[in-house]
Amino acid sequence: MKLLTATREGQGEREGDFCHALEGELVMMGWVCATDQNDPLGGCGCGRAFSGLSSRRATTTAVVRDLDLTSADVELAVAAQFDADGFSPEVMGDLEYAYLFVDTVGDMIKFGAVWPVGTVVRRLLDSVHLP
Ligand SMILES: [Zn+2]
């Protein structure tokens, strides 16, 4: 299935670009701090960055790749990452955990499906768009 992955493609086309994530790793829509919620183009950059699922490092560009993964694989990867980060139903409460999990997995699958393979995209808060 098509999914968004970290890439250095497109880096430097915008001022303030960065890619600290690992080339090719799955990305998710990471959490955005209050500074960037108010001004996603100022502040720290998290409001315009994807978060590498394995490295937890950020990148302002992602590319659509067709990977040999199913939605169940994506769920497993997210569950493993949440577990490693200490996010669990016990800590967060069942409902909060379920919302976060479903949103994270849902965004990854939804945004991966939109564009053809090879498309470079950028993030702005809750949306993903062409450069
Ligand atoms: Zn931030």
Short mmCIF file of N, CA and C and ligand atoms in Angstrom, two decimals:
data_model
loop_
_atom_site.label_atom_id
_atom_site.label_comp_id
_atom_site.label_asym_id
_atom_site.label_seq_id
_atom_site.Cartn_x
_atom_site.Cartn_y
_atom_site.Cartn_z
N MET A 1 0.84 -1.19 0.00
CA MET A 1 0.00 0.00 0.00
C MET A 1 0.88 1.25 0.00
N LYS A 2 0.28 2.35 -0.47
CA LYS A 2 1.02 3.61 -0.53
C LYS A 2 1.03 4.27 0.86
N LEU A 3 2.21 4.71 1.26
CA LEU A 3 2.36 5.36 2.56
C LEU A 3 3.37 6.50 2.44
N LEU A 4 3.26 7.46 3.33
CA LEU A 4 4.23 8.56 3.35
C LEU A 4 5.48 8.12 4.09
N THR A 5 6.62 8.47 3.49
CA THR A 5 7.90 8.11 4.09
C THR A 5 8.82 9.32 4.09
N ALA A 6 9.76 9.30 4.99
CA ALA A 6 10.71 10.41 5.10
C ALA A 6 11.58 10.48 3.85
N THR A 7 11.89 11.70 3.44
CA THR A 7 12.75 11.88 2.27
C THR A 7 13.52 13.18 2.35
N ARG A 8 14.66 13.19 1.67
CA ARG A 8 15.41 14.43 1.52
C ARG A 8 15.01 15.16 0.25
N GLU A 9 14.19 14.50 -0.56
CA GLU A 9 13.70 15.16 -1.78
C GLU A 9 12.94 16.42 -1.40
N GLY A 10 13.17 17.46 -2.17
CA GLY A 10 12.45 18.71 -1.92
C GLY A 10 13.07 19.55 -0.82
N GLN A 11 14.03 18.99 -0.10
CA GLN A 11 14.67 19.75 0.98
C GLN A 11 15.40 20.96 0.41
N GLY A 12 15.25 22.10 1.06
CA GLY A 12 15.92 23.31 0.62
C GLY A 12 15.08 24.17 -0.31
N GLU A 13 13.95 23.61 -0.77
CA GLU A 13 13.08 24.40 -1.65
C GLU A 13 12.34 25.47 -0.85
N ARG A 14 12.26 25.24 0.45
CA ARG A 14 11.65 26.25 1.33
C ARG A 14 12.63 26.59 2.42
N GLU A 15 12.60 27.85 2.79
CA GLU A 15 13.43 28.29 3.91
C GLU A 15 13.01 27.53 5.16
N GLY A 16 13.98 27.10 5.93
CA GLY A 16 13.66 26.41 7.18
C GLY A 16 13.40 24.94 7.02
N ASP A 17 13.70 24.38 5.84
CA ASP A 17 13.54 22.94 5.66
C ASP A 17 14.51 22.16 6.53
N PHE A 18 14.07 20.99 6.96
CA PHE A 18 15.00 20.09 7.67
C PHE A 18 14.52 18.66 7.49
N CYS A 19 15.46 17.75 7.48
CA CYS A 19 15.16 16.33 7.46
C CYS A 19 16.15 15.62 8.36
N HIS A 20 15.72 15.37 9.57
CA HIS A 20 16.54 14.63 10.53
C HIS A 20 16.11 13.17 10.59
N ALA A 21 15.01 12.86 9.91
CA ALA A 21 14.50 11.48 9.91
C ALA A 21 15.36 10.61 8.99
N LEU A 22 15.11 9.33 9.03
CA LEU A 22 15.87 8.39 8.21
C LEU A 22 15.18 8.25 6.86
N GLU A 23 15.94 8.38 5.80
CA GLU A 23 15.39 8.25 4.45
C GLU A 23 14.60 6.95 4.34
N GLY A 24 13.36 7.07 3.93
CA GLY A 24 12.56 5.87 3.66
C GLY A 24 11.72 5.37 4.81
N GLU A 25 11.94 5.87 6.02
CA GLU A 25 11.14 5.35 7.13
C GLU A 25 9.71 5.90 7.07
N LEU A 26 8.79 5.16 7.62
CA LEU A 26 7.41 5.62 7.70
C LEU A 26 7.34 6.88 8.54
N VAL A 27 6.46 7.79 8.17
CA VAL A 27 6.25 8.98 8.99
C VAL A 27 4.80 9.04 9.47
N MET A 28 4.63 9.70 10.59
CA MET A 28 3.30 9.96 11.12
C MET A 28 3.16 11.45 11.36
N MET A 29 1.93 11.86 11.63
CA MET A 29 1.68 13.25 11.98
C MET A 29 1.93 13.37 13.47
N GLY A 30 3.10 13.86 13.82
CA GLY A 30 3.46 13.94 15.23
C GLY A 30 2.70 15.05 15.95
N TRP A 31 2.90 15.12 17.24
CA TRP A 31 2.22 16.10 18.06
C TRP A 31 2.78 17.49 17.80
N VAL A 32 1.93 18.48 17.88
CA VAL A 32 2.33 19.86 17.62
C VAL A 32 2.23 20.66 18.92
N CYS A 33 3.30 21.39 19.21
CA CYS A 33 3.34 22.18 20.45
C CYS A 33 2.48 23.43 20.33
N ALA A 34 2.24 24.09 21.43
CA ALA A 34 1.36 25.26 21.47
C ALA A 34 1.90 26.39 20.59
N THR A 35 3.21 26.56 20.57
CA THR A 35 3.82 27.62 19.77
C THR A 35 3.43 27.46 18.30
N ASP A 36 3.61 26.25 17.78
CA ASP A 36 3.32 26.01 16.37
C ASP A 36 1.82 25.90 16.09
N GLN A 37 1.03 25.50 17.08
CA GLN A 37 -0.43 25.50 16.89
C GLN A 37 -0.90 26.91 16.57
N ASN A 38 -0.29 27.89 17.22
CA ASN A 38 -0.67 29.29 17.01
C ASN A 38 -0.05 29.88 15.75
N ASP A 39 1.15 29.42 15.40
CA ASP A 39 1.87 29.98 14.26
C ASP A 39 2.75 28.90 13.65
N PRO A 40 2.15 28.06 12.79
CA PRO A 40 2.89 26.89 12.29
C PRO A 40 4.09 27.24 11.41
N LEU A 41 4.13 28.47 10.90
CA LEU A 41 5.26 28.84 10.06
C LEU A 41 6.36 29.55 10.86
N GLY A 42 6.13 29.78 12.12
CA GLY A 42 7.16 30.35 12.98
C GLY A 42 7.62 29.27 13.93
N GLY A 43 7.90 29.67 15.13
CA GLY A 43 8.13 28.70 16.19
C GLY A 43 9.14 27.63 15.88
N CYS A 44 8.84 26.43 16.31
CA CYS A 44 9.88 25.40 16.32
C CYS A 44 9.88 24.51 15.08
N GLY A 45 8.81 24.45 14.33
CA GLY A 45 8.83 23.64 13.12
C GLY A 45 8.01 22.36 13.20
N CYS A 46 7.57 22.00 14.39
CA CYS A 46 6.84 20.72 14.50
C CYS A 46 5.49 20.79 13.79
N GLY A 47 4.94 21.99 13.61
CA GLY A 47 3.66 22.13 12.94
C GLY A 47 3.73 21.93 11.44
N ARG A 48 4.94 21.91 10.89
CA ARG A 48 5.10 21.68 9.46
C ARG A 48 6.00 20.47 9.20
N ALA A 49 6.16 19.63 10.20
CA ALA A 49 7.04 18.46 10.05
C ALA A 49 6.30 17.16 10.30
N PHE A 50 6.72 16.15 9.56
CA PHE A 50 6.30 14.78 9.84
C PHE A 50 7.28 14.20 10.86
N SER A 51 6.83 13.16 11.52
CA SER A 51 7.68 12.53 12.52
C SER A 51 8.03 11.11 12.08
N GLY A 52 9.32 10.81 12.00
CA GLY A 52 9.74 9.46 11.61
C GLY A 52 9.30 8.45 12.65
N LEU A 53 8.66 7.40 12.17
CA LEU A 53 8.08 6.44 13.10
C LEU A 53 9.15 5.70 13.90
N SER A 54 10.27 5.39 13.29
CA SER A 54 11.32 4.67 14.00
C SER A 54 12.27 5.61 14.72
N SER A 55 12.74 6.63 14.01
CA SER A 55 13.76 7.51 14.58
C SER A 55 13.17 8.54 15.53
N ARG A 56 11.87 8.82 15.38
CA ARG A 56 11.18 9.92 16.08
C ARG A 56 11.74 11.27 15.68
N ARG A 57 12.54 11.32 14.64
CA ARG A 57 13.08 12.60 14.19
C ARG A 57 12.17 13.18 13.11
N ALA A 58 12.29 14.47 12.93
CA ALA A 58 11.34 15.19 12.08
C ALA A 58 11.88 15.46 10.69
N THR A 59 10.95 15.63 9.75
CA THR A 59 11.29 16.03 8.38
C THR A 59 10.16 16.88 7.83
N THR A 60 10.53 17.92 7.08
CA THR A 60 9.50 18.78 6.49
C THR A 60 9.02 18.27 5.14
N THR A 61 9.68 17.24 4.61
CA THR A 61 9.21 16.65 3.36
C THR A 61 9.03 15.14 3.53
N ALA A 62 8.01 14.63 2.84
CA ALA A 62 7.77 13.19 2.80
C ALA A 62 7.44 12.83 1.36
N VAL A 63 7.69 11.58 1.01
CA VAL A 63 7.39 11.14 -0.35
C VAL A 63 6.51 9.89 -0.27
N VAL A 64 5.61 9.77 -1.23
CA VAL A 64 4.74 8.60 -1.28
C VAL A 64 5.52 7.42 -1.85
N ARG A 65 5.58 6.36 -1.09
CA ARG A 65 6.21 5.13 -1.59
C ARG A 65 5.19 4.00 -1.48
N ASP A 66 5.29 3.06 -2.44
CA ASP A 66 4.41 1.89 -2.39
C ASP A 66 5.17 0.78 -1.68
N LEU A 67 4.77 0.49 -0.47
CA LEU A 67 5.50 -0.47 0.37
C LEU A 67 4.72 -1.77 0.50
N ASP A 68 5.45 -2.83 0.71
CA ASP A 68 4.84 -4.14 0.87
C ASP A 68 4.34 -4.29 2.31
N LEU A 69 3.40 -3.44 2.66
CA LEU A 69 2.84 -3.43 4.01
C LEU A 69 1.32 -3.40 3.91
N THR A 70 0.67 -3.99 4.90
CA THR A 70 -0.79 -3.93 4.99
C THR A 70 -1.17 -2.94 6.08
N SER A 71 -2.45 -2.61 6.16
CA SER A 71 -2.87 -1.72 7.25
C SER A 71 -2.63 -2.38 8.61
N ALA A 72 -2.69 -3.71 8.66
CA ALA A 72 -2.37 -4.40 9.92
C ALA A 72 -0.91 -4.20 10.30
N ASP A 73 -0.03 -4.16 9.29
CA ASP A 73 1.39 -3.90 9.56
C ASP A 73 1.58 -2.49 10.11
N VAL A 74 0.85 -1.53 9.54
CA VAL A 74 0.95 -0.15 10.02
C VAL A 74 0.46 -0.08 11.47
N GLU A 75 -0.63 -0.76 11.76
CA GLU A 75 -1.14 -0.78 13.14
C GLU A 75 -0.10 -1.36 14.09
N LEU A 76 0.54 -2.44 13.66
CA LEU A 76 1.57 -3.06 14.50
C LEU A 76 2.73 -2.10 14.75
N ALA A 77 3.15 -1.42 13.69
CA ALA A 77 4.28 -0.50 13.81
C ALA A 77 3.95 0.65 14.76
N VAL A 78 2.73 1.18 14.62
CA VAL A 78 2.33 2.29 15.49
C VAL A 78 2.19 1.80 16.94
N ALA A 79 1.61 0.64 17.11
CA ALA A 79 1.44 0.09 18.47
C ALA A 79 2.80 -0.11 19.13
N ALA A 80 3.77 -0.62 18.36
CA ALA A 80 5.10 -0.85 18.90
C ALA A 80 5.76 0.46 19.29
N GLN A 81 5.56 1.50 18.44
CA GLN A 81 6.16 2.78 18.73
C GLN A 81 5.52 3.45 19.94
N PHE A 82 4.21 3.37 20.01
CA PHE A 82 3.51 3.92 21.19
C PHE A 82 4.01 3.22 22.45
N ASP A 83 4.14 1.91 22.36
CA ASP A 83 4.59 1.14 23.51
C ASP A 83 5.99 1.58 23.94
N ALA A 84 6.88 1.75 22.95
CA ALA A 84 8.25 2.17 23.24
C ALA A 84 8.29 3.57 23.84
N ASP A 85 7.33 4.41 23.45
CA ASP A 85 7.29 5.79 23.95
C ASP A 85 6.53 5.90 25.27
N GLY A 86 5.99 4.80 25.75
CA GLY A 86 5.28 4.83 27.02
C GLY A 86 3.82 5.21 26.92
N PHE A 87 3.30 5.26 25.69
CA PHE A 87 1.86 5.51 25.52
C PHE A 87 1.15 4.17 25.62
N SER A 88 0.27 4.05 26.58
CA SER A 88 -0.47 2.79 26.73
C SER A 88 -1.86 3.11 27.26
N PRO A 89 -2.79 2.19 27.08
CA PRO A 89 -4.13 2.40 27.64
C PRO A 89 -4.09 2.59 29.16
N GLU A 90 -3.12 1.93 29.80
CA GLU A 90 -3.02 2.04 31.26
C GLU A 90 -2.64 3.46 31.67
N VAL A 91 -1.73 4.06 30.90
CA VAL A 91 -1.24 5.40 31.23
C VAL A 91 -2.24 6.47 30.80
N MET A 92 -2.78 6.31 29.58
CA MET A 92 -3.59 7.37 28.99
C MET A 92 -5.08 7.20 29.22
N GLY A 93 -5.50 6.00 29.55
CA GLY A 93 -6.93 5.69 29.58
C GLY A 93 -7.29 5.04 28.25
N ASP A 94 -8.20 4.10 28.30
CA ASP A 94 -8.56 3.32 27.11
C ASP A 94 -9.05 4.21 25.97
N LEU A 95 -9.92 5.15 26.29
CA LEU A 95 -10.54 5.96 25.25
C LEU A 95 -9.53 6.89 24.58
N GLU A 96 -8.72 7.58 25.38
CA GLU A 96 -7.71 8.48 24.83
C GLU A 96 -6.73 7.72 23.96
N TYR A 97 -6.32 6.57 24.45
CA TYR A 97 -5.37 5.75 23.68
C TYR A 97 -6.00 5.34 22.35
N ALA A 98 -7.25 4.90 22.41
CA ALA A 98 -7.93 4.43 21.20
C ALA A 98 -8.05 5.56 20.19
N TYR A 99 -8.41 6.75 20.65
CA TYR A 99 -8.52 7.90 19.74
C TYR A 99 -7.18 8.20 19.08
N LEU A 100 -6.14 8.27 19.89
CA LEU A 100 -4.82 8.61 19.38
C LEU A 100 -4.35 7.55 18.38
N PHE A 101 -4.56 6.29 18.74
CA PHE A 101 -4.12 5.19 17.88
C PHE A 101 -4.86 5.21 16.55
N VAL A 102 -6.17 5.33 16.62
CA VAL A 102 -6.99 5.32 15.39
C VAL A 102 -6.67 6.54 14.52
N ASP A 103 -6.49 7.70 15.15
CA ASP A 103 -6.15 8.91 14.39
C ASP A 103 -4.80 8.77 13.70
N THR A 104 -3.83 8.27 14.43
CA THR A 104 -2.47 8.16 13.89
C THR A 104 -2.43 7.20 12.71
N VAL A 105 -2.98 6.01 12.92
CA VAL A 105 -3.00 5.00 11.85
C VAL A 105 -3.85 5.50 10.68
N GLY A 106 -5.00 6.09 10.99
CA GLY A 106 -5.92 6.57 9.96
C GLY A 106 -5.29 7.64 9.10
N ASP A 107 -4.57 8.59 9.73
CA ASP A 107 -3.89 9.64 8.96
C ASP A 107 -2.83 9.06 8.04
N MET A 108 -2.06 8.12 8.56
CA MET A 108 -0.99 7.52 7.74
C MET A 108 -1.57 6.86 6.49
N ILE A 109 -2.65 6.13 6.66
CA ILE A 109 -3.26 5.42 5.54
C ILE A 109 -3.97 6.39 4.60
N LYS A 110 -4.68 7.33 5.19
CA LYS A 110 -5.45 8.31 4.40
C LYS A 110 -4.53 9.17 3.54
N PHE A 111 -3.49 9.75 4.13
CA PHE A 111 -2.63 10.66 3.38
C PHE A 111 -1.76 9.90 2.37
N GLY A 112 -1.42 8.66 2.67
CA GLY A 112 -0.64 7.86 1.72
C GLY A 112 -1.43 7.55 0.47
N ALA A 113 -2.74 7.45 0.61
CA ALA A 113 -3.59 7.01 -0.50
C ALA A 113 -3.86 8.12 -1.52
N VAL A 114 -3.64 9.38 -1.12
CA VAL A 114 -4.10 10.51 -1.93
C VAL A 114 -3.32 10.69 -3.23
N TRP A 115 -1.98 10.63 -3.16
CA TRP A 115 -1.15 11.01 -4.30
C TRP A 115 -0.44 9.80 -4.91
N PRO A 116 -0.02 9.94 -6.18
CA PRO A 116 0.73 8.85 -6.81
C PRO A 116 2.10 8.64 -6.15
N VAL A 117 2.65 7.46 -6.35
CA VAL A 117 3.99 7.13 -5.86
C VAL A 117 4.98 8.16 -6.39
N GLY A 118 5.87 8.60 -5.52
CA GLY A 118 6.90 9.56 -5.92
C GLY A 118 6.55 11.01 -5.65
N THR A 119 5.31 11.26 -5.23
CA THR A 119 4.90 12.63 -4.95
C THR A 119 5.52 13.10 -3.63
N VAL A 120 6.15 14.26 -3.67
CA VAL A 120 6.70 14.86 -2.46
C VAL A 120 5.64 15.77 -1.85
N VAL A 121 5.41 15.63 -0.56
CA VAL A 121 4.37 16.42 0.10
C VAL A 121 4.93 17.09 1.35
N ARG A 122 4.17 18.06 1.81
CA ARG A 122 4.52 18.79 3.03
C ARG A 122 3.34 18.81 3.98
N ARG A 123 3.62 19.12 5.22
CA ARG A 123 2.58 19.15 6.24
C ARG A 123 2.38 20.58 6.74
N LEU A 124 1.12 20.89 7.06
CA LEU A 124 0.83 22.10 7.82
C LEU A 124 -0.24 21.73 8.83
N LEU A 125 0.15 21.61 10.08
CA LEU A 125 -0.72 21.18 11.18
C LEU A 125 -1.42 19.86 10.81
N ASP A 126 -2.74 19.87 10.63
CA ASP A 126 -3.45 18.61 10.39
C ASP A 126 -3.61 18.27 8.92
N SER A 127 -3.04 19.09 8.04
CA SER A 127 -3.21 18.81 6.62
C SER A 127 -1.88 18.47 5.96
N VAL A 128 -1.99 17.74 4.86
CA VAL A 128 -0.83 17.39 4.04
C VAL A 128 -1.12 17.93 2.65
N HIS A 129 -0.13 18.54 2.03
CA HIS A 129 -0.37 19.20 0.75
C HIS A 129 0.84 19.11 -0.15
N LEU A 130 0.63 19.44 -1.42
CA LEU A 130 1.73 19.50 -2.38
C LEU A 130 2.59 20.72 -2.06
N PRO A 131 3.87 20.67 -2.42
CA PRO A 131 4.78 21.79 -2.09
C PRO A 131 4.29 23.14 -2.66
ZN ZN B 1 6.83 22.68 18.27
#
